[in-house]
Amino acid sequence: MTDLKFEQKRSLSRLEAADQLTALAAALRKGGDAELELSPGTLSLRIPDDLRSEMEVEIGDGEIELEIELTWPTTPKRKKPPAKAARTTTSTSTSKTKNTRRSATKKP
């Protein structure tokens, strides 16, 4: 089941296609919340740091079809917390040491 689907099919010039891809590239480079101007309005997307991509080229029936698909989860993945270091306990013990004075005598 699809929560939302936006599809737009229209003819554009090569320059209009380039402008649309440039706007998409700028939004991807920026990341976070990105807005794409699409007629009849603006599409706002949250773009994470990691994406999956698929590129498909089909040639047939006198046409070339190029599809670029980018996929990411709707909710950001939580980074795993750092592994907890093994807890070590240190015990301090005090031992009393007696200062012992020894006298050494030299034997000839």
JSON list of C-alpha atoms in Angstrom, two decimals:
[
{"chain": "A", "resi": 1, "resn": "MET", "atom": "CA", "xyz": [0.00, 0.00, 0.00]},
{"chain": "A", "resi": 2, "resn": "THR", "atom": "CA", "xyz": [1.36, 3.40, -0.98]},
{"chain": "A", "resi": 3, "resn": "ASP", "atom": "CA", "xyz": [0.97, 6.25, 1.52]},
{"chain": "A", "resi": 4, "resn": "LEU", "atom": "CA", "xyz": [1.53, 8.93, -1.10]},
{"chain": "A", "resi": 5, "resn": "LYS", "atom": "CA", "xyz": [2.35, 8.93, -4.79]},
{"chain": "A", "resi": 6, "resn": "PHE", "atom": "CA", "xyz": [3.27, 11.90, -6.95]},
{"chain": "A", "resi": 7, "resn": "GLU", "atom": "CA", "xyz": [3.77, 11.33, -10.64]},
{"chain": "A", "resi": 8, "resn": "GLN", "atom": "CA", "xyz": [4.33, 13.91, -13.29]},
{"chain": "A", "resi": 9, "resn": "LYS", "atom": "CA", "xyz": [4.61, 13.25, -17.00]},
{"chain": "A", "resi": 10, "resn": "ARG", "atom": "CA", "xyz": [5.27, 16.11, -19.39]},
{"chain": "A", "resi": 11, "resn": "SER", "atom": "CA", "xyz": [7.43, 17.11, -22.28]},
{"chain": "A", "resi": 12, "resn": "LEU", "atom": "CA", "xyz": [10.42, 19.31, -21.54]},
{"chain": "A", "resi": 13, "resn": "SER", "atom": "CA", "xyz": [13.37, 20.72, -23.32]},
{"chain": "A", "resi": 14, "resn": "ARG", "atom": "CA", "xyz": [16.84, 19.41, -22.70]},
{"chain": "A", "resi": 15, "resn": "LEU", "atom": "CA", "xyz": [17.61, 22.57, -20.68]},
{"chain": "A", "resi": 16, "resn": "GLU", "atom": "CA", "xyz": [14.45, 22.18, -18.57]},
{"chain": "A", "resi": 17, "resn": "ALA", "atom": "CA", "xyz": [15.41, 18.55, -17.85]},
{"chain": "A", "resi": 18, "resn": "ALA", "atom": "CA", "xyz": [18.91, 19.70, -16.87]},
{"chain": "A", "resi": 19, "resn": "ASP", "atom": "CA", "xyz": [17.46, 22.39, -14.57]},
{"chain": "A", "resi": 20, "resn": "GLN", "atom": "CA", "xyz": [15.21, 19.82, -12.91]},
{"chain": "A", "resi": 21, "resn": "LEU", "atom": "CA", "xyz": [18.12, 17.42, -12.36]},
{"chain": "A", "resi": 22, "resn": "THR", "atom": "CA", "xyz": [20.32, 20.26, -11.10]},
{"chain": "A", "resi": 23, "resn": "ALA", "atom": "CA", "xyz": [17.68, 21.23, -8.54]},
{"chain": "A", "resi": 24, "resn": "LEU", "atom": "CA", "xyz": [17.43, 17.60, -7.45]},
{"chain": "A", "resi": 25, "resn": "ALA", "atom": "CA", "xyz": [21.23, 17.34, -7.19]},
{"chain": "A", "resi": 26, "resn": "ALA", "atom": "CA", "xyz": [21.37, 20.51, -5.07]},
{"chain": "A", "resi": 27, "resn": "ALA", "atom": "CA", "xyz": [18.69, 19.11, -2.75]},
{"chain": "A", "resi": 28, "resn": "LEU", "atom": "CA", "xyz": [20.61, 15.83, -2.44]},
{"chain": "A", "resi": 29, "resn": "ARG", "atom": "CA", "xyz": [23.87, 17.67, -1.75]},
{"chain": "A", "resi": 30, "resn": "LYS", "atom": "CA", "xyz": [22.21, 19.78, 0.95]},
{"chain": "A", "resi": 31, "resn": "GLY", "atom": "CA", "xyz": [20.40, 16.86, 2.62]},
{"chain": "A", "resi": 32, "resn": "GLY", "atom": "CA", "xyz": [17.99, 17.30, 5.46]},
{"chain": "A", "resi": 33, "resn": "ASP", "atom": "CA", "xyz": [14.75, 19.00, 4.44]},
{"chain": "A", "resi": 34, "resn": "ALA", "atom": "CA", "xyz": [14.83, 19.75, 0.72]},
{"chain": "A", "resi": 35, "resn": "GLU", "atom": "CA", "xyz": [12.24, 21.46, -1.43]},
{"chain": "A", "resi": 36, "resn": "LEU", "atom": "CA", "xyz": [11.79, 20.75, -5.12]},
{"chain": "A", "resi": 37, "resn": "GLU", "atom": "CA", "xyz": [9.83, 23.14, -7.30]},
{"chain": "A", "resi": 38, "resn": "LEU", "atom": "CA", "xyz": [7.46, 21.02, -9.37]},
{"chain": "A", "resi": 39, "resn": "SER", "atom": "CA", "xyz": [4.43, 22.37, -11.12]},
{"chain": "A", "resi": 40, "resn": "PRO", "atom": "CA", "xyz": [1.86, 22.90, -9.75]},
{"chain": "A", "resi": 41, "resn": "GLY", "atom": "CA", "xyz": [3.63, 23.33, -6.38]},
{"chain": "A", "resi": 42, "resn": "THR", "atom": "CA", "xyz": [6.57, 22.47, -4.15]},
{"chain": "A", "resi": 43, "resn": "LEU", "atom": "CA", "xyz": [7.51, 18.99, -2.95]},
{"chain": "A", "resi": 44, "resn": "SER", "atom": "CA", "xyz": [9.26, 18.86, 0.42]},
{"chain": "A", "resi": 45, "resn": "LEU", "atom": "CA", "xyz": [11.36, 15.83, 1.23]},
{"chain": "A", "resi": 46, "resn": "ARG", "atom": "CA", "xyz": [13.58, 14.83, 4.12]},
{"chain": "A", "resi": 47, "resn": "ILE", "atom": "CA", "xyz": [16.75, 13.42, 2.58]},
{"chain": "A", "resi": 48, "resn": "PRO", "atom": "CA", "xyz": [19.06, 11.33, 4.80]},
{"chain": "A", "resi": 49, "resn": "ASP", "atom": "CA", "xyz": [22.81, 10.86, 4.40]},
{"chain": "A", "resi": 50, "resn": "ASP", "atom": "CA", "xyz": [22.55, 7.32, 3.01]},
{"chain": "A", "resi": 51, "resn": "LEU", "atom": "CA", "xyz": [20.42, 6.33, 0.01]},
{"chain": "A", "resi": 52, "resn": "ARG", "atom": "CA", "xyz": [19.98, 3.32, -2.23]},
{"chain": "A", "resi": 53, "resn": "SER", "atom": "CA", "xyz": [20.04, 3.86, -5.98]},
{"chain": "A", "resi": 54, "resn": "GLU", "atom": "CA", "xyz": [19.02, 2.02, -9.10]},
{"chain": "A", "resi": 55, "resn": "MET", "atom": "CA", "xyz": [19.68, 3.07, -12.68]},
{"chain": "A", "resi": 56, "resn": "GLU", "atom": "CA", "xyz": [17.95, 1.44, -15.60]},
{"chain": "A", "resi": 57, "resn": "VAL", "atom": "CA", "xyz": [18.38, 2.04, -19.33]},
{"chain": "A", "resi": 58, "resn": "GLU", "atom": "CA", "xyz": [16.04, 0.46, -21.89]},
{"chain": "A", "resi": 59, "resn": "ILE", "atom": "CA", "xyz": [16.47, 0.81, -25.63]},
{"chain": "A", "resi": 60, "resn": "GLY", "atom": "CA", "xyz": [13.68, -0.39, -27.86]},
{"chain": "A", "resi": 61, "resn": "ASP", "atom": "CA", "xyz": [10.79, 0.64, -30.08]},
{"chain": "A", "resi": 62, "resn": "GLY", "atom": "CA", "xyz": [12.78, 3.61, -31.33]},
{"chain": "A", "resi": 63, "resn": "GLU", "atom": "CA", "xyz": [13.17, 5.14, -27.83]},
{"chain": "A", "resi": 64, "resn": "ILE", "atom": "CA", "xyz": [15.69, 5.28, -25.02]},
{"chain": "A", "resi": 65, "resn": "GLU", "atom": "CA", "xyz": [14.31, 5.21, -21.50]},
{"chain": "A", "resi": 66, "resn": "LEU", "atom": "CA", "xyz": [16.53, 6.25, -18.60]},
{"chain": "A", "resi": 67, "resn": "GLU", "atom": "CA", "xyz": [15.24, 5.72, -15.07]},
{"chain": "A", "resi": 68, "resn": "ILE", "atom": "CA", "xyz": [17.10, 6.89, -11.99]},
{"chain": "A", "resi": 69, "resn": "GLU", "atom": "CA", "xyz": [15.56, 5.68, -8.77]},
{"chain": "A", "resi": 70, "resn": "LEU", "atom": "CA", "xyz": [16.62, 6.79, -5.29]},
{"chain": "A", "resi": 71, "resn": "THR", "atom": "CA", "xyz": [15.19, 5.04, -2.25]},
{"chain": "A", "resi": 72, "resn": "TRP", "atom": "CA", "xyz": [15.45, 5.72, 1.48]},
{"chain": "A", "resi": 73, "resn": "PRO", "atom": "CA", "xyz": [13.40, 4.92, 4.57]},
{"chain": "A", "resi": 74, "resn": "THR", "atom": "CA", "xyz": [10.70, 7.33, 5.72]},
{"chain": "A", "resi": 75, "resn": "THR", "atom": "CA", "xyz": [12.07, 7.26, 9.24]},
{"chain": "A", "resi": 76, "resn": "PRO", "atom": "CA", "xyz": [15.80, 7.72, 9.80]},
{"chain": "A", "resi": 77, "resn": "LYS", "atom": "CA", "xyz": [17.70, 4.71, 11.06]},
{"chain": "A", "resi": 78, "resn": "ARG", "atom": "CA", "xyz": [19.04, 5.21, 14.51]},
{"chain": "A", "resi": 79, "resn": "LYS", "atom": "CA", "xyz": [22.73, 4.84, 14.83]},
{"chain": "A", "resi": 80, "resn": "LYS", "atom": "CA", "xyz": [23.75, 2.03, 17.11]},
{"chain": "A", "resi": 81, "resn": "PRO", "atom": "CA", "xyz": [24.99, 3.28, 20.46]},
{"chain": "A", "resi": 82, "resn": "PRO", "atom": "CA", "xyz": [28.68, 2.71, 21.04]},
{"chain": "A", "resi": 83, "resn": "ALA", "atom": "CA", "xyz": [29.47, -0.67, 22.54]},
{"chain": "A", "resi": 84, "resn": "LYS", "atom": "CA", "xyz": [29.75, -0.50, 26.29]},
{"chain": "A", "resi": 85, "resn": "ALA", "atom": "CA", "xyz": [33.23, -1.09, 27.53]},
{"chain": "A", "resi": 86, "resn": "ALA", "atom": "CA", "xyz": [33.64, -4.02, 29.86]},
{"chain": "A", "resi": 87, "resn": "ARG", "atom": "CA", "xyz": [33.29, -2.76, 33.36]},
{"chain": "A", "resi": 88, "resn": "THR", "atom": "CA", "xyz": [36.31, -3.37, 35.48]},
{"chain": "A", "resi": 89, "resn": "THR", "atom": "CA", "xyz": [36.49, -2.91, 39.15]},
{"chain": "A", "resi": 90, "resn": "THR", "atom": "CA", "xyz": [39.62, -1.78, 40.80]},
{"chain": "A", "resi": 91, "resn": "SER", "atom": "CA", "xyz": [40.15, -2.43, 44.39]},
{"chain": "A", "resi": 92, "resn": "THR", "atom": "CA", "xyz": [42.64, -0.55, 46.36]},
{"chain": "A", "resi": 93, "resn": "SER", "atom": "CA", "xyz": [44.15, -2.15, 49.35]},
{"chain": "A", "resi": 94, "resn": "THR", "atom": "CA", "xyz": [46.38, -0.49, 51.75]},
{"chain": "A", "resi": 95, "resn": "SER", "atom": "CA", "xyz": [49.09, -2.48, 53.30]},
{"chain": "A", "resi": 96, "resn": "LYS", "atom": "CA", "xyz": [51.20, -1.21, 56.06]},
{"chain": "A", "resi": 97, "resn": "THR", "atom": "CA", "xyz": [54.85, -1.43, 55.39]},
{"chain": "A", "resi": 98, "resn": "LYS", "atom": "CA", "xyz": [57.36, -0.99, 58.06]},
{"chain": "A", "resi": 99, "resn": "ASN", "atom": "CA", "xyz": [60.41, 0.97, 57.35]},
{"chain": "A", "resi": 100, "resn": "THR", "atom": "CA", "xyz": [63.23, -1.29, 58.27]},
{"chain": "A", "resi": 101, "resn": "ARG", "atom": "CA", "xyz": [66.63, 0.16, 58.71]},
{"chain": "A", "resi": 102, "resn": "ARG", "atom": "CA", "xyz": [69.52, -2.10, 58.05]},
{"chain": "A", "resi": 103, "resn": "SER", "atom": "CA", "xyz": [73.03, -1.25, 58.76]},
{"chain": "A", "resi": 104, "resn": "ALA", "atom": "CA", "xyz": [75.69, -2.71, 56.62]},
{"chain": "A", "resi": 105, "resn": "THR", "atom": "CA", "xyz": [79.16, -3.17, 57.79]},
{"chain": "A", "resi": 106, "resn": "LYS", "atom": "CA", "xyz": [82.02, -3.79, 55.52]},
{"chain": "A", "resi": 107, "resn": "LYS", "atom": "CA", "xyz": [84.22, -6.65, 56.24]},
{"chain": "A", "resi": 108, "resn": "PRO", "atom": "CA", "xyz": [87.82, -6.26, 55.35]}
]
